[in-house]
PDB file of C-alpha atoms in Angstrom:
ATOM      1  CA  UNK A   1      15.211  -4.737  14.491  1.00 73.00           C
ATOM      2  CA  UNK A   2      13.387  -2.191  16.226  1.00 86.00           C
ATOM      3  CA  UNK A   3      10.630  -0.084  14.631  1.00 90.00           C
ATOM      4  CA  UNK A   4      13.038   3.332  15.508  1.00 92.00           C
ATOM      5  CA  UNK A   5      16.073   1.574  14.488  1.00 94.00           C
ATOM      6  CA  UNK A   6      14.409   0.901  11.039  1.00 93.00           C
ATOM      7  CA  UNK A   7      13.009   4.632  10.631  1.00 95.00           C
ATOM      8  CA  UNK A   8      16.557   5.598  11.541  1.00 96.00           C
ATOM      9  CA  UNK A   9      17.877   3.364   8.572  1.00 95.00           C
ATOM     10  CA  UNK A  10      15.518   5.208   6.144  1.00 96.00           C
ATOM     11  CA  UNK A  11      16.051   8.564   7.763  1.00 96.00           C
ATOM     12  CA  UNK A  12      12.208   9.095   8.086  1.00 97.00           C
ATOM     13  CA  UNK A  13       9.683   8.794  11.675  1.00 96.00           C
ATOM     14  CA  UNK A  14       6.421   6.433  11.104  1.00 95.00           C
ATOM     15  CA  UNK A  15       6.101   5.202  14.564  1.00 88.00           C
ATOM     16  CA  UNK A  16       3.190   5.558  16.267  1.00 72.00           C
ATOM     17  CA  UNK A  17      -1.067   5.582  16.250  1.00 60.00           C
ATOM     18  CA  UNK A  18      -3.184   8.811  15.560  1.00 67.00           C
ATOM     19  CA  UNK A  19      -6.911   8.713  15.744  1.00 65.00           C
ATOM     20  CA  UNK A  20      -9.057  10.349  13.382  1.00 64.00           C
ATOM     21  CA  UNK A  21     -12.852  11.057  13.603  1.00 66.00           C
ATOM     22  CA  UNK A  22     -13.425  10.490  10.322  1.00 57.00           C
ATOM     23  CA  UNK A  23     -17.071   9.296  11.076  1.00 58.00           C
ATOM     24  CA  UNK A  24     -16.418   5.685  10.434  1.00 59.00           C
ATOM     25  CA  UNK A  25     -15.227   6.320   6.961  1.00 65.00           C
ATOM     26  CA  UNK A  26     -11.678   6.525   7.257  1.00 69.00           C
ATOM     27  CA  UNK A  27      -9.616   4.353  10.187  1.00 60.00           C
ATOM     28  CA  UNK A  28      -7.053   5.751  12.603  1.00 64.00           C
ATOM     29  CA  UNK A  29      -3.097   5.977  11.066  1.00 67.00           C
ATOM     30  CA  UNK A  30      -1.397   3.173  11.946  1.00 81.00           C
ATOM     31  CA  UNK A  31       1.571   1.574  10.358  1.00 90.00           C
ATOM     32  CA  UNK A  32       2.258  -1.608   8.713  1.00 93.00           C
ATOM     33  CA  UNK A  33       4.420  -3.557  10.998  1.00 94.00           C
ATOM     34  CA  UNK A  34       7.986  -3.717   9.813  1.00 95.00           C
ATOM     35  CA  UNK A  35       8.662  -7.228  10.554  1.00 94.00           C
ATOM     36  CA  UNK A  36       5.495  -8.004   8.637  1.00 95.00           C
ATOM     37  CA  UNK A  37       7.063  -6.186   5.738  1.00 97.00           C
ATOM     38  CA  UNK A  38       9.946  -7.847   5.666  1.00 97.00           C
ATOM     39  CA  UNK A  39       8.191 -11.357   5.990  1.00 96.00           C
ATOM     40  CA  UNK A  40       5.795  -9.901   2.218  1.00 97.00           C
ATOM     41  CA  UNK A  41       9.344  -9.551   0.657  1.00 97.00           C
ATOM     42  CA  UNK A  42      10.546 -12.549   1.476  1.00 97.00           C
ATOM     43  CA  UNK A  43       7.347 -14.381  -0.170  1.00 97.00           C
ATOM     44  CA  UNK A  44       6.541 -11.194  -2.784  1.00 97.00           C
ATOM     45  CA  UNK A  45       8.562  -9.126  -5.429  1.00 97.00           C
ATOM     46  CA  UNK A  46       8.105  -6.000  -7.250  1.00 98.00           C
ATOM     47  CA  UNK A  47       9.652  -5.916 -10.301  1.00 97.00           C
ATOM     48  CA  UNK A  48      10.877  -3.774 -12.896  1.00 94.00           C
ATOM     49  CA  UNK A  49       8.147  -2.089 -15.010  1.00 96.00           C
ATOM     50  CA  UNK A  50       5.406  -2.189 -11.752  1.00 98.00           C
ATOM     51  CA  UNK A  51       4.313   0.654 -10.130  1.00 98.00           C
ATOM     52  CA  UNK A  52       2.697   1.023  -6.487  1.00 98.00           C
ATOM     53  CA  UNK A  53       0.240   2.818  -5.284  1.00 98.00           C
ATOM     54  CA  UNK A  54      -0.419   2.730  -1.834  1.00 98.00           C
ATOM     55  CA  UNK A  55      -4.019   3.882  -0.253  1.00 97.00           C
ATOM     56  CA  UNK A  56      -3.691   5.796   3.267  1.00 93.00           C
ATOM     57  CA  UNK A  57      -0.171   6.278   3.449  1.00 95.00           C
ATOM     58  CA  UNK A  58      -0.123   7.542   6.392  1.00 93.00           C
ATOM     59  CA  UNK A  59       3.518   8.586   7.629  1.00 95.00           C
ATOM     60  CA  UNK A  60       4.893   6.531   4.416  1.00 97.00           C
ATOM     61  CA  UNK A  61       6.233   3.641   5.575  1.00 97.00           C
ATOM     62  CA  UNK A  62       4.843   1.461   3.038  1.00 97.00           C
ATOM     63  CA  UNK A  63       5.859   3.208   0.450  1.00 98.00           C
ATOM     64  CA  UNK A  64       9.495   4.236   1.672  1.00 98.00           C
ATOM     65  CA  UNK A  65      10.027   0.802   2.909  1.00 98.00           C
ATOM     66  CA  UNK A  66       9.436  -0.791  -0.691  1.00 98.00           C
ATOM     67  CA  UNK A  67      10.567   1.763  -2.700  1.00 98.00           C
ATOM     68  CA  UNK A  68      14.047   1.253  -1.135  1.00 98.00           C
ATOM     69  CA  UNK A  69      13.621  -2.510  -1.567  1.00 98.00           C
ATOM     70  CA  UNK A  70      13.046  -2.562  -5.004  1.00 98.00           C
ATOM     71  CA  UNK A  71      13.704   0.575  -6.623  1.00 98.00           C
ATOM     72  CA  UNK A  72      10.597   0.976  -8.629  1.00 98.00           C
ATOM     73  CA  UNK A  73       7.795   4.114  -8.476  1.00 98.00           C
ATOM     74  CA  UNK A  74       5.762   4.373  -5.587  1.00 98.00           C
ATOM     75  CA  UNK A  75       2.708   6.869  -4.954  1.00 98.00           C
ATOM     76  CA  UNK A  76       1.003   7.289  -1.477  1.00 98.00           C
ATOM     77  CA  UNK A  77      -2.413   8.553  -1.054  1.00 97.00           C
ATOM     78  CA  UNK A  78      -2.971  10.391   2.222  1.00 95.00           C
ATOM     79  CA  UNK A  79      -6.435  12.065   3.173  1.00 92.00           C
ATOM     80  CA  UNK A  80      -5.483  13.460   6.393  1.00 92.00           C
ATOM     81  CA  UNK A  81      -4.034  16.810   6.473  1.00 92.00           C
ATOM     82  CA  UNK A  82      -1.150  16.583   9.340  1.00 94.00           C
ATOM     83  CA  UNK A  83      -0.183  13.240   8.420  1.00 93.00           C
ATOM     84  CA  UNK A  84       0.018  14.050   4.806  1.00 96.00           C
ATOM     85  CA  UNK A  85       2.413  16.651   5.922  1.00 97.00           C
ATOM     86  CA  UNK A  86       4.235  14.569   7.948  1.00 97.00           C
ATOM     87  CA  UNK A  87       4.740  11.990   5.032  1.00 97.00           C
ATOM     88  CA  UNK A  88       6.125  14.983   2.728  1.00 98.00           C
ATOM     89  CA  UNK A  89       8.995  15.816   5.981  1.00 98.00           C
ATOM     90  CA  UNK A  90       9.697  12.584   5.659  1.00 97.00           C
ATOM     91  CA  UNK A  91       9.746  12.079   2.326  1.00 98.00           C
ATOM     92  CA  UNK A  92      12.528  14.976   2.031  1.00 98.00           C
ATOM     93  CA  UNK A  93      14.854  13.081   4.680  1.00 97.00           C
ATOM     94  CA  UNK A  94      14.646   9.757   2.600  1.00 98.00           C
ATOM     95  CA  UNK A  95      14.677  11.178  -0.823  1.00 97.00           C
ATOM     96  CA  UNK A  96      18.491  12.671   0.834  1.00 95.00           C
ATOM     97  CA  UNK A  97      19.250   9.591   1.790  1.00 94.00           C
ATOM     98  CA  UNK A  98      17.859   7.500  -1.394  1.00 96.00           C
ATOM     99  CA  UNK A  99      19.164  10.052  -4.057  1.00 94.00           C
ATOM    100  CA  UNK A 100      20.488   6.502  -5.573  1.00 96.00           C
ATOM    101  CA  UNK A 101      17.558   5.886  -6.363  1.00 97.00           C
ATOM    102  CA  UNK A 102      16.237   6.798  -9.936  1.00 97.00           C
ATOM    103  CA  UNK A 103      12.300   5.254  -9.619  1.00 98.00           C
ATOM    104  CA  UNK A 104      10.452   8.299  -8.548  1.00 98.00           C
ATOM    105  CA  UNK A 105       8.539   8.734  -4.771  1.00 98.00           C
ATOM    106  CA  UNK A 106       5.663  10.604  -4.262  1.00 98.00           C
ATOM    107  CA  UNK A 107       2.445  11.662  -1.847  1.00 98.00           C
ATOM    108  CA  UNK A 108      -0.684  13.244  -3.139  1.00 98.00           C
ATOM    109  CA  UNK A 109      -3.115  14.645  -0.338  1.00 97.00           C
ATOM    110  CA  UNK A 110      -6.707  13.722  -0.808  1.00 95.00           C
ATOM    111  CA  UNK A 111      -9.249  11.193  -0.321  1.00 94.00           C
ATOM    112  CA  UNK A 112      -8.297   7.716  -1.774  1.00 94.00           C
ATOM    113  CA  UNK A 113     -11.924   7.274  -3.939  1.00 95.00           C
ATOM    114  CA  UNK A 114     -11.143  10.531  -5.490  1.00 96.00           C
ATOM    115  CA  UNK A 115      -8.047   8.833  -6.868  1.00 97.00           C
ATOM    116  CA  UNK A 116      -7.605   8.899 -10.761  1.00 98.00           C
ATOM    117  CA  UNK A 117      -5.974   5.591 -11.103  1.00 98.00           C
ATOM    118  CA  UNK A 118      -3.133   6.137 -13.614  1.00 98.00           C
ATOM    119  CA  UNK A 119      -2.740   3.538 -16.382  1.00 98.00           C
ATOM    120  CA  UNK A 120       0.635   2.255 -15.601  1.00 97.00           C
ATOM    121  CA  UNK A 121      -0.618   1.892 -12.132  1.00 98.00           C
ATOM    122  CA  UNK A 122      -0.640  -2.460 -11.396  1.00 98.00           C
ATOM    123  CA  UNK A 123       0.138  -2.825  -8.197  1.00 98.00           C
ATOM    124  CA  UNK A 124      -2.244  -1.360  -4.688  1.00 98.00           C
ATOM    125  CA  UNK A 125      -1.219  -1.708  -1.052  1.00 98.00           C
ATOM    126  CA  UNK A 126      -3.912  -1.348   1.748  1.00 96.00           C
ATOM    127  CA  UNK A 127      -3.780  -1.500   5.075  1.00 92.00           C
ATOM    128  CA  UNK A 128      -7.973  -0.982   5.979  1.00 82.00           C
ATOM    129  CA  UNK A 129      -7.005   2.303   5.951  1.00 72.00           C
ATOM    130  CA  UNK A 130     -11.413   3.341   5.372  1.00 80.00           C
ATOM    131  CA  UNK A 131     -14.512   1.789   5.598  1.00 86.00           C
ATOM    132  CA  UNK A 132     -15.467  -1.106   2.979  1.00 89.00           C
ATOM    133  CA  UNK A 133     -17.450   0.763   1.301  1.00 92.00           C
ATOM    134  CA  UNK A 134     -14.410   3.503   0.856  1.00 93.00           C
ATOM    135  CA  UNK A 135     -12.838   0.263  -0.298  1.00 95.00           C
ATOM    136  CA  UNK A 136     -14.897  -0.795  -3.062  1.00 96.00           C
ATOM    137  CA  UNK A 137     -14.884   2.634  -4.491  1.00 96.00           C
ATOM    138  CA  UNK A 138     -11.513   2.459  -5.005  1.00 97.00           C
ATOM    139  CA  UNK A 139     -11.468  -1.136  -6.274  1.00 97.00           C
ATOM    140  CA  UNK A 140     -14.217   0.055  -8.853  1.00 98.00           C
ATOM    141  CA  UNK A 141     -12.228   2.547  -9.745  1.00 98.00           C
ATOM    142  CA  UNK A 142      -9.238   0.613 -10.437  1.00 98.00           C
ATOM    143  CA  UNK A 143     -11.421  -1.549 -11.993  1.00 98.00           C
ATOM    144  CA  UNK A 144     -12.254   1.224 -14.547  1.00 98.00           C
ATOM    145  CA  UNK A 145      -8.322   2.052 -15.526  1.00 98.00           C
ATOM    146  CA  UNK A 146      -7.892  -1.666 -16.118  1.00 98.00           C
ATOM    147  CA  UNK A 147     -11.330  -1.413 -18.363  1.00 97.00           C
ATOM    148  CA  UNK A 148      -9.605   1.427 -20.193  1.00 97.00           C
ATOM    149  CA  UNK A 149      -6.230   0.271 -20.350  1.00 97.00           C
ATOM    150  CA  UNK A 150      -6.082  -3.452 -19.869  1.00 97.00           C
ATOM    151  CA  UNK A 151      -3.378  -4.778 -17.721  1.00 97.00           C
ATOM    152  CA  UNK A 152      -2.273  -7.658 -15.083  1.00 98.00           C
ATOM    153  CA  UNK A 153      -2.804  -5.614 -11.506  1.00 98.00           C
ATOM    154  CA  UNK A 154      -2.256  -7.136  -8.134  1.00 98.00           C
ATOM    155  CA  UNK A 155      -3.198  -6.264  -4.877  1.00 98.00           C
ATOM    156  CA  UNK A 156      -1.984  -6.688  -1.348  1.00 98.00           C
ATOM    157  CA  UNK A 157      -4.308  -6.441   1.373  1.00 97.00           C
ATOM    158  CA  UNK A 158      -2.832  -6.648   4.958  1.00 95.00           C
ATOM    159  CA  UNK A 159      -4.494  -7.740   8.115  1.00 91.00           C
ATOM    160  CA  UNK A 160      -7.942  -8.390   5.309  1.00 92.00           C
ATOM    161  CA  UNK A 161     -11.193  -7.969   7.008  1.00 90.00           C
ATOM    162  CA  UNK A 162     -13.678  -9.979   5.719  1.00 93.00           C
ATOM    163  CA  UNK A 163     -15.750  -7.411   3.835  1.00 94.00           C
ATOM    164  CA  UNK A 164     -12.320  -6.671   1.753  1.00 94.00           C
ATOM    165  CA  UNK A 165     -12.495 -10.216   0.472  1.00 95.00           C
ATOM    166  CA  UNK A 166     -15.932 -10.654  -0.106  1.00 96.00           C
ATOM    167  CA  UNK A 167     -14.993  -7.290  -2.319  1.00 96.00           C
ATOM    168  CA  UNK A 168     -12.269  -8.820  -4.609  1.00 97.00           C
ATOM    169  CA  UNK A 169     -14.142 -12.386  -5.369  1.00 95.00           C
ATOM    170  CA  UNK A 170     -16.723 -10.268  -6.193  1.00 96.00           C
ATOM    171  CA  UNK A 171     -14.974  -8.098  -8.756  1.00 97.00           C
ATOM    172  CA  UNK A 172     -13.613 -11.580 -10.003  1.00 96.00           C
ATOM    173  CA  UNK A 173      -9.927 -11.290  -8.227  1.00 98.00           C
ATOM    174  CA  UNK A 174      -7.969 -14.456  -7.634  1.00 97.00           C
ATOM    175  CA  UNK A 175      -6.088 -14.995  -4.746  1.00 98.00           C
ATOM    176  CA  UNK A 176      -2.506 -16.185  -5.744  1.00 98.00           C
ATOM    177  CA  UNK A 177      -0.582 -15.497  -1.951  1.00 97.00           C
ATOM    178  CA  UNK A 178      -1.164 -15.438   1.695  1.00 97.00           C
ATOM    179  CA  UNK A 179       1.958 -14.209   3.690  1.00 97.00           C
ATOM    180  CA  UNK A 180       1.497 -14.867   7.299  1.00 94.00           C
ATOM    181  CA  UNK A 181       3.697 -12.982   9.312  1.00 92.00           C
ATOM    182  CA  UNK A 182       5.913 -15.424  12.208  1.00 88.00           C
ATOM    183  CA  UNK A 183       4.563 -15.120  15.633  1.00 84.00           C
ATOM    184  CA  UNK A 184       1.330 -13.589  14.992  1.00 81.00           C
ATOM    185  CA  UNK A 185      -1.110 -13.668  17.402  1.00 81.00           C
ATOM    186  CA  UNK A 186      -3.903 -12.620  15.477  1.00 82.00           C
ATOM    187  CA  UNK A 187      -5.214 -14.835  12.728  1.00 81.00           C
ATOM    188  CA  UNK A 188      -5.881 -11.579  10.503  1.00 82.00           C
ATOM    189  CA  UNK A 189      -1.949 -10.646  10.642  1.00 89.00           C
ATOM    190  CA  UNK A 190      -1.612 -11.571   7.420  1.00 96.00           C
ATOM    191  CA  UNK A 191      -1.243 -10.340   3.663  1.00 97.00           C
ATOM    192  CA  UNK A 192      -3.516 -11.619   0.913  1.00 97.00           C
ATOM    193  CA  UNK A 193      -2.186 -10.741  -2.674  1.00 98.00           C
ATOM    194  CA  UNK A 194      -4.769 -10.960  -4.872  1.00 98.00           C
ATOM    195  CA  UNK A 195      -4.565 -10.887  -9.375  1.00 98.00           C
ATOM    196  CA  UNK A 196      -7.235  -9.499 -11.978  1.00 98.00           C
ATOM    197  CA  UNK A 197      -6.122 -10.552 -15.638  1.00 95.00           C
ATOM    198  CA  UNK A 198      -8.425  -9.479 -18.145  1.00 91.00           C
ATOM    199  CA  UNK A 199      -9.030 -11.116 -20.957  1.00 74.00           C
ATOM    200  CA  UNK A 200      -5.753 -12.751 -23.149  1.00 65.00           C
ATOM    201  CA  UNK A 201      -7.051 -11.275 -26.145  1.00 51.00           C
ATOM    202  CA  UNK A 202      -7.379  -7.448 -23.955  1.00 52.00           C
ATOM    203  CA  UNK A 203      -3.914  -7.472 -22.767  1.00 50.00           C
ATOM    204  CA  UNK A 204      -0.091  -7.977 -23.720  1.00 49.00           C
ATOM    205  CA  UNK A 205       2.409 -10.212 -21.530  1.00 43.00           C
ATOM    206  CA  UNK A 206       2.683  -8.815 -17.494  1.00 42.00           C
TER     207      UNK A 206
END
């Protein structure tokens, strides 16, 4: 299906690149692929009780495309301005067209590392949306809410640069899934779904 024909299906518009000069620290908006998300569902589920949390947004199309797929909460994390905007037009067409759905959708505008990772938060979606250092901010800050409130959390990386990785075997991630997507042409057009459990005595059952 065509990109337009799926933004039509979700009544929302995420096609399309936009720079930003964000002086290395934050990467141009660009969306996920959605033949490459419909490959992650095929090999990945969200479940009941898990709630998403996807850094750099963007338009939303992340977050409206899995929301819709598995009815469960999803929060996007947008820095810049106009596409933050954007995401909240198009969260207003969806949310017409999803009013089905109870699991709550959201956008916050701000910079991911400023983030307060919320305790039922376990599952984080990135698509090198900033720098790897931006990254392992974030990661150490997820890190922190798992320290505080110990849980099973997974994360999906897509199209992983190898900085990311060198990031989550060094915060003591294991990698439990690689999705590659049919046709790809690039090696890195993949997803990597990494898993942190803490300690059995720490935490209760996933």
């Amino acid at each position: 299906m065509d990109p337009r024909q799926y933004d039509r299906k979700l009544g929302v518009k995420t096609v399309g690149l936009r720079e930003w000069d964000a002086k290395g620290r934050y990467n141009r908006y660009e969306a996920t692929p959605y033949r490459a998300l419909e490959q992650l569902c095929k090999n990945y589920r969200l479940r009941k009780g898990d709630r998403l949390v996807d850094f750099g947004c963007g338009r939303g199309r992340v977050a409206f495309f899995l929301h819709h797929r598995f009815h469960v909460p999803v929060i996007g994390i947008e820095a810049h301005d106009k596409t933050y905007e954007e995401a909240l037009v198009n969260l207003r067409s969806y949310r017409y067209r999803a009013r089905h759905i109870a699991a709550p959708i959201e956008f916050r505008f701000g910079l991911a590392e400023q983030y307060e990772v919320q305790p039922e938060e376990n599952r984080f979606y990135f698509f090198n949306p900033f720098s790897h250092e931006v990254f392992r901010k974030v990661m150490e800050n997820i890190m922190g809410s798992v320290a505080a409130a110990p849980r099973i959390v997974e994360v999906i990386l897509y199209y992983p640069l190898t900085e990311f990785k060198q990031v989550m075997r060094g915060l003591g991630f294991q990698l439990i899934n690689k999705v590659v997507v049919p046709g790809a042409k690039d090696v890195r057009e993949k997803f990597l779904i990494y898993r942190y459990m803490p300690h059995e005595d720490t935490v209760g059952n996933p």
